[in-house]
């Protein structure tokens, strides 16, 4: 997963822990420290007009348990995510320093069901050239065209979990620029060939039927 996606996930999980756990602990404290009497009253506010609200020891207990459980769940998820991330980062750091070098080629790019801050996380898969079983998987926001070559580092004993050394955001941007330039070149070549056909037709070297046939072939080749 890219660093930007990880940062957003950290913010989301951390925010859930920071707001739910303190609220839960506050109500648990009120439930244990005070003997608040049970009472009911008409809720205030335009959206709550006419509704009955409750307050007291039971309410404090219920809110304390609910918010504390939510906070603990997100805290556990955050700690598990942190442990996995630290292990992965240590392995990536080891491979970047001591791993064998190779050239990988992107074979598949597909969107995942994960959306972070309104953006879809992409899954980029590829193989390592001349390394049997060598492959890599990368998650992030960059859309890298299949066939793109990247530098990778891998463990010869476990080549199926290589690390991409290149910045795939820059690689994707460069690939887009190259593809746009290639399209412009193909368009220029097509226009030159069509202009040449026009000149040949104008000089009488081509019949109308030959001109139409060759024009269709040129346009078909450019698609």
PDB file of C-alpha atoms in Angstrom:
ATOM      1  CA  UNK A   1       0.000   0.000   0.000  1.00  0.00           C
ATOM      2  CA  UNK A   2       1.256   3.471  -0.801  1.00  0.00           C
ATOM      3  CA  UNK A   3       2.379   5.820   1.958  1.00  0.00           C
ATOM      4  CA  UNK A   4      -0.504   8.241   1.307  1.00  0.00           C
ATOM      5  CA  UNK A   5      -3.097   5.466   1.655  1.00  0.00           C
ATOM      6  CA  UNK A   6      -1.471   4.273   4.883  1.00  0.00           C
ATOM      7  CA  UNK A   7      -1.510   7.787   6.322  1.00  0.00           C
ATOM      8  CA  UNK A   8      -5.227   8.148   5.616  1.00  0.00           C
ATOM      9  CA  UNK A   9      -5.946   4.801   7.298  1.00  0.00           C
ATOM     10  CA  UNK A  10      -3.899   5.845  10.313  1.00  0.00           C
ATOM     11  CA  UNK A  11      -5.928   9.061  10.569  1.00  0.00           C
ATOM     12  CA  UNK A  12      -9.247   7.189  10.271  1.00  0.00           C
ATOM     13  CA  UNK A  13      -8.400   4.528  12.877  1.00  0.00           C
ATOM     14  CA  UNK A  14      -6.727   7.011  15.201  1.00  0.00           C
ATOM     15  CA  UNK A  15      -9.680   9.394  15.068  1.00  0.00           C
ATOM     16  CA  UNK A  16     -12.093   6.581  15.958  1.00  0.00           C
ATOM     17  CA  UNK A  17      -9.998   5.628  18.984  1.00  0.00           C
ATOM     18  CA  UNK A  18      -9.501   9.228  20.128  1.00  0.00           C
ATOM     19  CA  UNK A  19     -13.180  10.154  20.170  1.00  0.00           C
ATOM     20  CA  UNK A  20     -14.946   6.904  21.126  1.00  0.00           C
ATOM     21  CA  UNK A  21     -12.679   5.595  23.891  1.00  0.00           C
ATOM     22  CA  UNK A  22     -12.544   8.819  25.975  1.00  0.00           C
ATOM     23  CA  UNK A  23     -16.317   9.211  25.705  1.00  0.00           C
ATOM     24  CA  UNK A  24     -16.830   5.619  26.783  1.00  0.00           C
ATOM     25  CA  UNK A  25     -14.438   5.967  29.719  1.00  0.00           C
ATOM     26  CA  UNK A  26     -16.182   9.197  30.764  1.00  0.00           C
ATOM     27  CA  UNK A  27     -19.585   7.534  30.979  1.00  0.00           C
ATOM     28  CA  UNK A  28     -18.101   4.481  32.726  1.00  0.00           C
ATOM     29  CA  UNK A  29     -16.563   6.841  35.269  1.00  0.00           C
ATOM     30  CA  UNK A  30     -19.908   8.569  35.812  1.00  0.00           C
ATOM     31  CA  UNK A  31     -21.626   5.206  36.154  1.00  0.00           C
ATOM     32  CA  UNK A  32     -19.159   3.981  38.784  1.00  0.00           C
ATOM     33  CA  UNK A  33     -18.494   7.244  40.647  1.00  0.00           C
ATOM     34  CA  UNK A  34     -21.986   8.739  40.874  1.00  0.00           C
ATOM     35  CA  UNK A  35     -25.373   7.423  41.844  1.00  0.00           C
ATOM     36  CA  UNK A  36     -27.329   9.472  39.308  1.00  0.00           C
ATOM     37  CA  UNK A  37     -31.087   9.048  39.654  1.00  0.00           C
ATOM     38  CA  UNK A  38     -33.078   7.805  36.701  1.00  0.00           C
ATOM     39  CA  UNK A  39     -35.139  10.504  35.035  1.00  0.00           C
ATOM     40  CA  UNK A  40     -37.016  11.132  31.814  1.00  0.00           C
ATOM     41  CA  UNK A  41     -37.620  14.436  30.055  1.00  0.00           C
ATOM     42  CA  UNK A  42     -38.689  15.904  26.745  1.00  0.00           C
ATOM     43  CA  UNK A  43     -35.681  16.251  24.478  1.00  0.00           C
ATOM     44  CA  UNK A  44     -34.768  19.762  23.370  1.00  0.00           C
ATOM     45  CA  UNK A  45     -33.904  20.751  19.820  1.00  0.00           C
ATOM     46  CA  UNK A  46     -35.903  20.940  16.592  1.00  0.00           C
ATOM     47  CA  UNK A  47     -34.971  17.437  15.465  1.00  0.00           C
ATOM     48  CA  UNK A  48     -35.828  15.892  18.850  1.00  0.00           C
ATOM     49  CA  UNK A  49     -39.088  17.758  19.449  1.00  0.00           C
ATOM     50  CA  UNK A  50     -41.582  15.553  21.287  1.00  0.00           C
ATOM     51  CA  UNK A  51     -39.151  12.707  21.933  1.00  0.00           C
ATOM     52  CA  UNK A  52     -38.455  11.419  25.424  1.00  0.00           C
ATOM     53  CA  UNK A  53     -34.844  11.324  26.581  1.00  0.00           C
ATOM     54  CA  UNK A  54     -33.525   9.446  29.595  1.00  0.00           C
ATOM     55  CA  UNK A  55     -30.663  10.126  31.960  1.00  0.00           C
ATOM     56  CA  UNK A  56     -29.195   8.433  34.973  1.00  0.00           C
ATOM     57  CA  UNK A  57     -27.096   5.460  36.057  1.00  0.00           C
ATOM     58  CA  UNK A  58     -28.511   3.036  33.461  1.00  0.00           C
ATOM     59  CA  UNK A  59     -27.898   5.487  30.641  1.00  0.00           C
ATOM     60  CA  UNK A  60     -24.354   6.117  31.819  1.00  0.00           C
ATOM     61  CA  UNK A  61     -23.737   2.369  31.956  1.00  0.00           C
ATOM     62  CA  UNK A  62     -25.154   1.744  28.471  1.00  0.00           C
ATOM     63  CA  UNK A  63     -23.282   4.632  26.849  1.00  0.00           C
ATOM     64  CA  UNK A  64     -20.077   3.730  28.674  1.00  0.00           C
ATOM     65  CA  UNK A  65     -20.192   0.126  27.517  1.00  0.00           C
ATOM     66  CA  UNK A  66     -21.119   0.968  23.912  1.00  0.00           C
ATOM     67  CA  UNK A  67     -18.503   3.658  23.377  1.00  0.00           C
ATOM     68  CA  UNK A  68     -15.831   1.749  25.299  1.00  0.00           C
ATOM     69  CA  UNK A  69     -16.401  -1.389  23.217  1.00  0.00           C
ATOM     70  CA  UNK A  70     -16.208   0.656  19.996  1.00  0.00           C
ATOM     71  CA  UNK A  71     -13.023   2.332  21.195  1.00  0.00           C
ATOM     72  CA  UNK A  72     -11.412  -0.946  22.256  1.00  0.00           C
ATOM     73  CA  UNK A  73     -12.294  -2.590  18.920  1.00  0.00           C
ATOM     74  CA  UNK A  74     -10.696   0.219  16.934  1.00  0.00           C
ATOM     75  CA  UNK A  75      -7.735   0.238  19.324  1.00  0.00           C
ATOM     76  CA  UNK A  76      -7.160  -3.493  18.748  1.00  0.00           C
ATOM     77  CA  UNK A  77      -7.533  -3.050  14.975  1.00  0.00           C
ATOM     78  CA  UNK A  78      -5.073  -0.149  15.076  1.00  0.00           C
ATOM     79  CA  UNK A  79      -2.537  -2.173  17.087  1.00  0.00           C
ATOM     80  CA  UNK A  80      -2.867  -5.152  14.722  1.00  0.00           C
ATOM     81  CA  UNK A  81      -2.489  -2.838  11.737  1.00  0.00           C
ATOM     82  CA  UNK A  82       0.540  -1.224  13.399  1.00  0.00           C
ATOM     83  CA  UNK A  83       2.170  -4.600  14.094  1.00  0.00           C
ATOM     84  CA  UNK A  84       1.589  -5.800  10.528  1.00  0.00           C
ATOM     85  CA  UNK A  85       2.811  -2.498   9.107  1.00  0.00           C
ATOM     86  CA  UNK A  86       5.995  -2.531  11.214  1.00  0.00           C
ATOM     87  CA  UNK A  87       6.776  -6.114  10.157  1.00  0.00           C
ATOM     88  CA  UNK A  88       6.145  -5.298   6.518  1.00  0.00           C
ATOM     89  CA  UNK A  89       8.209  -2.140   6.717  1.00  0.00           C
ATOM     90  CA  UNK A  90      11.116  -4.009   8.335  1.00  0.00           C
ATOM     91  CA  UNK A  91      11.001  -6.649   5.591  1.00  0.00           C
ATOM     92  CA  UNK A  92      10.829  -4.035   2.843  1.00  0.00           C
ATOM     93  CA  UNK A  93      13.757  -2.164   4.400  1.00  0.00           C
ATOM     94  CA  UNK A  94      15.780  -5.398   4.532  1.00  0.00           C
ATOM     95  CA  UNK A  95      15.006  -6.223   0.890  1.00  0.00           C
ATOM     96  CA  UNK A  96      15.806  -2.697  -0.263  1.00  0.00           C
ATOM     97  CA  UNK A  97      19.216  -2.977   1.398  1.00  0.00           C
ATOM     98  CA  UNK A  98      20.142  -6.647   1.006  1.00  0.00           C
ATOM     99  CA  UNK A  99      17.660  -8.146  -1.479  1.00  0.00           C
ATOM    100  CA  UNK A 100      18.537  -9.392  -4.942  1.00  0.00           C
ATOM    101  CA  UNK A 101      17.774  -6.937  -7.759  1.00  0.00           C
ATOM    102  CA  UNK A 102      15.567  -7.702 -10.714  1.00  0.00           C
ATOM    103  CA  UNK A 103      13.313  -6.188 -13.350  1.00  0.00           C
ATOM    104  CA  UNK A 104       9.599  -6.685 -12.988  1.00  0.00           C
ATOM    105  CA  UNK A 105       6.856  -6.175 -15.532  1.00  0.00           C
ATOM    106  CA  UNK A 106       3.315  -5.151 -14.618  1.00  0.00           C
ATOM    107  CA  UNK A 107       0.840  -7.822 -15.740  1.00  0.00           C
ATOM    108  CA  UNK A 108      -2.444  -6.674 -14.220  1.00  0.00           C
ATOM    109  CA  UNK A 109      -3.956  -3.513 -12.763  1.00  0.00           C
ATOM    110  CA  UNK A 110      -7.381  -3.639 -11.129  1.00  0.00           C
ATOM    111  CA  UNK A 111      -9.402  -1.473  -8.723  1.00  0.00           C
ATOM    112  CA  UNK A 112     -10.074  -2.903  -5.280  1.00  0.00           C
ATOM    113  CA  UNK A 113     -13.188  -2.491  -3.169  1.00  0.00           C
ATOM    114  CA  UNK A 114     -11.262  -0.211  -0.808  1.00  0.00           C
ATOM    115  CA  UNK A 115     -11.828   3.531  -1.035  1.00  0.00           C
ATOM    116  CA  UNK A 116      -9.729   5.953   0.985  1.00  0.00           C
ATOM    117  CA  UNK A 117     -10.793   9.571   1.188  1.00  0.00           C
ATOM    118  CA  UNK A 118     -12.984   9.125  -1.886  1.00  0.00           C
ATOM    119  CA  UNK A 119     -10.210   7.551  -3.976  1.00  0.00           C
ATOM    120  CA  UNK A 120     -10.127   3.924  -5.103  1.00  0.00           C
ATOM    121  CA  UNK A 121      -7.103   1.873  -4.077  1.00  0.00           C
ATOM    122  CA  UNK A 122      -5.600   0.043  -7.063  1.00  0.00           C
ATOM    123  CA  UNK A 123      -3.966  -3.383  -7.002  1.00  0.00           C
ATOM    124  CA  UNK A 124      -0.910  -3.673  -9.254  1.00  0.00           C
ATOM    125  CA  UNK A 125       0.451  -7.170  -9.899  1.00  0.00           C
ATOM    126  CA  UNK A 126       3.506  -8.200 -11.844  1.00  0.00           C
ATOM    127  CA  UNK A 127       6.172 -10.804 -12.501  1.00  0.00           C
ATOM    128  CA  UNK A 128       9.943 -10.679 -12.225  1.00  0.00           C
ATOM    129  CA  UNK A 129      11.698 -11.334 -15.520  1.00  0.00           C
ATOM    130  CA  UNK A 130      13.947 -14.409 -15.615  1.00  0.00           C
ATOM    131  CA  UNK A 131      13.018 -15.363 -12.017  1.00  0.00           C
ATOM    132  CA  UNK A 132      10.761 -18.446 -11.810  1.00  0.00           C
ATOM    133  CA  UNK A 133       7.892 -17.771  -9.422  1.00  0.00           C
ATOM    134  CA  UNK A 134       8.968 -14.175  -8.933  1.00  0.00           C
ATOM    135  CA  UNK A 135       6.085 -11.760  -8.530  1.00  0.00           C
ATOM    136  CA  UNK A 136       5.100  -8.594  -6.736  1.00  0.00           C
ATOM    137  CA  UNK A 137       1.887  -6.949  -5.556  1.00  0.00           C
ATOM    138  CA  UNK A 138       1.517  -3.238  -4.843  1.00  0.00           C
ATOM    139  CA  UNK A 139      -1.496  -1.312  -3.508  1.00  0.00           C
ATOM    140  CA  UNK A 140      -1.921   2.410  -3.983  1.00  0.00           C
ATOM    141  CA  UNK A 141      -3.584   5.102  -6.056  1.00  0.00           C
ATOM    142  CA  UNK A 142      -1.306   4.994  -9.104  1.00  0.00           C
ATOM    143  CA  UNK A 143      -2.654   3.407 -12.295  1.00  0.00           C
ATOM    144  CA  UNK A 144       0.355   1.767 -13.945  1.00  0.00           C
ATOM    145  CA  UNK A 145      -0.248   0.442 -17.494  1.00  0.00           C
ATOM    146  CA  UNK A 146       0.320  -3.309 -17.992  1.00  0.00           C
ATOM    147  CA  UNK A 147       3.665  -3.978 -19.636  1.00  0.00           C
ATOM    148  CA  UNK A 148       5.438  -1.267 -17.662  1.00  0.00           C
ATOM    149  CA  UNK A 149       8.840  -2.373 -16.349  1.00  0.00           C
ATOM    150  CA  UNK A 150       9.892  -1.519 -12.786  1.00  0.00           C
ATOM    151  CA  UNK A 151      12.890  -2.227 -10.590  1.00  0.00           C
ATOM    152  CA  UNK A 152      12.263  -4.707  -7.766  1.00  0.00           C
ATOM    153  CA  UNK A 153      14.112  -6.321  -4.877  1.00  0.00           C
ATOM    154  CA  UNK A 154      13.372  -9.861  -3.748  1.00  0.00           C
ATOM    155  CA  UNK A 155      14.456 -12.707  -1.513  1.00  0.00           C
ATOM    156  CA  UNK A 156      15.774 -15.573  -3.698  1.00  0.00           C
ATOM    157  CA  UNK A 157      14.238 -17.994  -1.210  1.00  0.00           C
ATOM    158  CA  UNK A 158      10.804 -16.300  -1.445  1.00  0.00           C
ATOM    159  CA  UNK A 159      10.685 -14.549  -4.826  1.00  0.00           C
ATOM    160  CA  UNK A 160       6.865 -14.404  -4.811  1.00  0.00           C
ATOM    161  CA  UNK A 161       6.801 -11.408  -2.453  1.00  0.00           C
ATOM    162  CA  UNK A 162       9.095  -8.853  -4.042  1.00  0.00           C
ATOM    163  CA  UNK A 163       9.254  -5.150  -3.239  1.00  0.00           C
ATOM    164  CA  UNK A 164       8.917  -2.440  -5.868  1.00  0.00           C
ATOM    165  CA  UNK A 165      11.835  -0.018  -5.669  1.00  0.00           C
ATOM    166  CA  UNK A 166      10.485   2.617  -8.035  1.00  0.00           C
ATOM    167  CA  UNK A 167       8.009   5.360  -7.194  1.00  0.00           C
ATOM    168  CA  UNK A 168       4.983   4.024  -9.063  1.00  0.00           C
ATOM    169  CA  UNK A 169       3.252   7.406  -9.037  1.00  0.00           C
ATOM    170  CA  UNK A 170       6.132   8.832 -11.086  1.00  0.00           C
ATOM    171  CA  UNK A 171       6.262   5.686 -13.219  1.00  0.00           C
ATOM    172  CA  UNK A 172       2.541   5.995 -13.979  1.00  0.00           C
ATOM    173  CA  UNK A 173       2.903   9.685 -14.870  1.00  0.00           C
ATOM    174  CA  UNK A 174       5.838   8.947 -17.174  1.00  0.00           C
ATOM    175  CA  UNK A 175       3.916   6.119 -18.846  1.00  0.00           C
ATOM    176  CA  UNK A 176       0.978   8.438 -19.516  1.00  0.00           C
ATOM    177  CA  UNK A 177       3.292  11.050 -21.039  1.00  0.00           C
ATOM    178  CA  UNK A 178       4.984   8.424 -23.231  1.00  0.00           C
ATOM    179  CA  UNK A 179       1.646   7.040 -24.394  1.00  0.00           C
ATOM    180  CA  UNK A 180       0.386  10.524 -25.256  1.00  0.00           C
ATOM    181  CA  UNK A 181       3.577  11.225 -27.217  1.00  0.00           C
ATOM    182  CA  UNK A 182       3.258   7.894 -29.038  1.00  0.00           C
ATOM    183  CA  UNK A 183      -0.342   8.692 -29.969  1.00  0.00           C
ATOM    184  CA  UNK A 184       0.725  12.072 -31.332  1.00  0.00           C
ATOM    185  CA  UNK A 185       3.492  10.393 -33.364  1.00  0.00           C
ATOM    186  CA  UNK A 186       1.040   7.850 -34.797  1.00  0.00           C
ATOM    187  CA  UNK A 187      -1.373  10.638 -35.658  1.00  0.00           C
ATOM    188  CA  UNK A 188       1.396  12.595 -37.422  1.00  0.00           C
ATOM    189  CA  UNK A 189       2.434   9.515 -39.415  1.00  0.00           C
ATOM    190  CA  UNK A 190      -1.176   8.870 -40.443  1.00  0.00           C
ATOM    191  CA  UNK A 191      -1.649  12.476 -41.575  1.00  0.00           C
ATOM    192  CA  UNK A 192       1.585  12.335 -43.609  1.00  0.00           C
ATOM    193  CA  UNK A 193       0.497   9.119 -45.329  1.00  0.00           C
ATOM    194  CA  UNK A 194      -2.968  10.524 -46.077  1.00  0.00           C
ATOM    195  CA  UNK A 195      -1.415  13.691 -47.500  1.00  0.00           C
ATOM    196  CA  UNK A 196       0.829  11.554 -49.715  1.00  0.00           C
ATOM    197  CA  UNK A 197      -2.222   9.646 -50.968  1.00  0.00           C
ATOM    198  CA  UNK A 198      -3.938  12.924 -51.776  1.00  0.00           C
ATOM    199  CA  UNK A 199      -0.946  14.015 -53.838  1.00  0.00           C
ATOM    200  CA  UNK A 200      -0.846  10.698 -55.693  1.00  0.00           C
ATOM    201  CA  UNK A 201      -4.560  10.906 -56.428  1.00  0.00           C
ATOM    202  CA  UNK A 202      -4.192  14.488 -57.567  1.00  0.00           C
ATOM    203  CA  UNK A 203      -1.399  13.544 -59.965  1.00  0.00           C
ATOM    204  CA  UNK A 204      -3.465  10.690 -61.383  1.00  0.00           C
ATOM    205  CA  UNK A 205      -1.165   7.971 -60.049  1.00  0.00           C
ATOM    206  CA  UNK A 206      -4.050   6.459 -58.047  1.00  0.00           C
ATOM    207  CA  UNK A 207      -7.599   5.733 -59.058  1.00  0.00           C
ATOM    208  CA  UNK A 208     -10.478   6.616 -56.749  1.00  0.00           C
ATOM    209  CA  UNK A 209     -10.927   2.963 -55.838  1.00  0.00           C
ATOM    210  CA  UNK A 210      -7.241   2.558 -54.978  1.00  0.00           C
ATOM    211  CA  UNK A 211      -7.293   5.792 -53.015  1.00  0.00           C
ATOM    212  CA  UNK A 212     -10.325   4.708 -50.955  1.00  0.00           C
ATOM    213  CA  UNK A 213      -8.823   1.272 -50.281  1.00  0.00           C
ATOM    214  CA  UNK A 214      -5.425   2.616 -49.181  1.00  0.00           C
ATOM    215  CA  UNK A 215      -7.058   5.352 -47.083  1.00  0.00           C
ATOM    216  CA  UNK A 216      -9.162   2.767 -45.244  1.00  0.00           C
ATOM    217  CA  UNK A 217      -6.043   0.667 -44.591  1.00  0.00           C
ATOM    218  CA  UNK A 218      -4.126   3.634 -43.182  1.00  0.00           C
ATOM    219  CA  UNK A 219      -6.974   4.650 -40.872  1.00  0.00           C
ATOM    220  CA  UNK A 220      -7.427   1.022 -39.772  1.00  0.00           C
ATOM    221  CA  UNK A 221      -3.727   0.665 -38.955  1.00  0.00           C
ATOM    222  CA  UNK A 222      -3.848   3.803 -36.806  1.00  0.00           C
ATOM    223  CA  UNK A 223      -6.631   2.450 -34.561  1.00  0.00           C
TER     224      UNK A 223
END
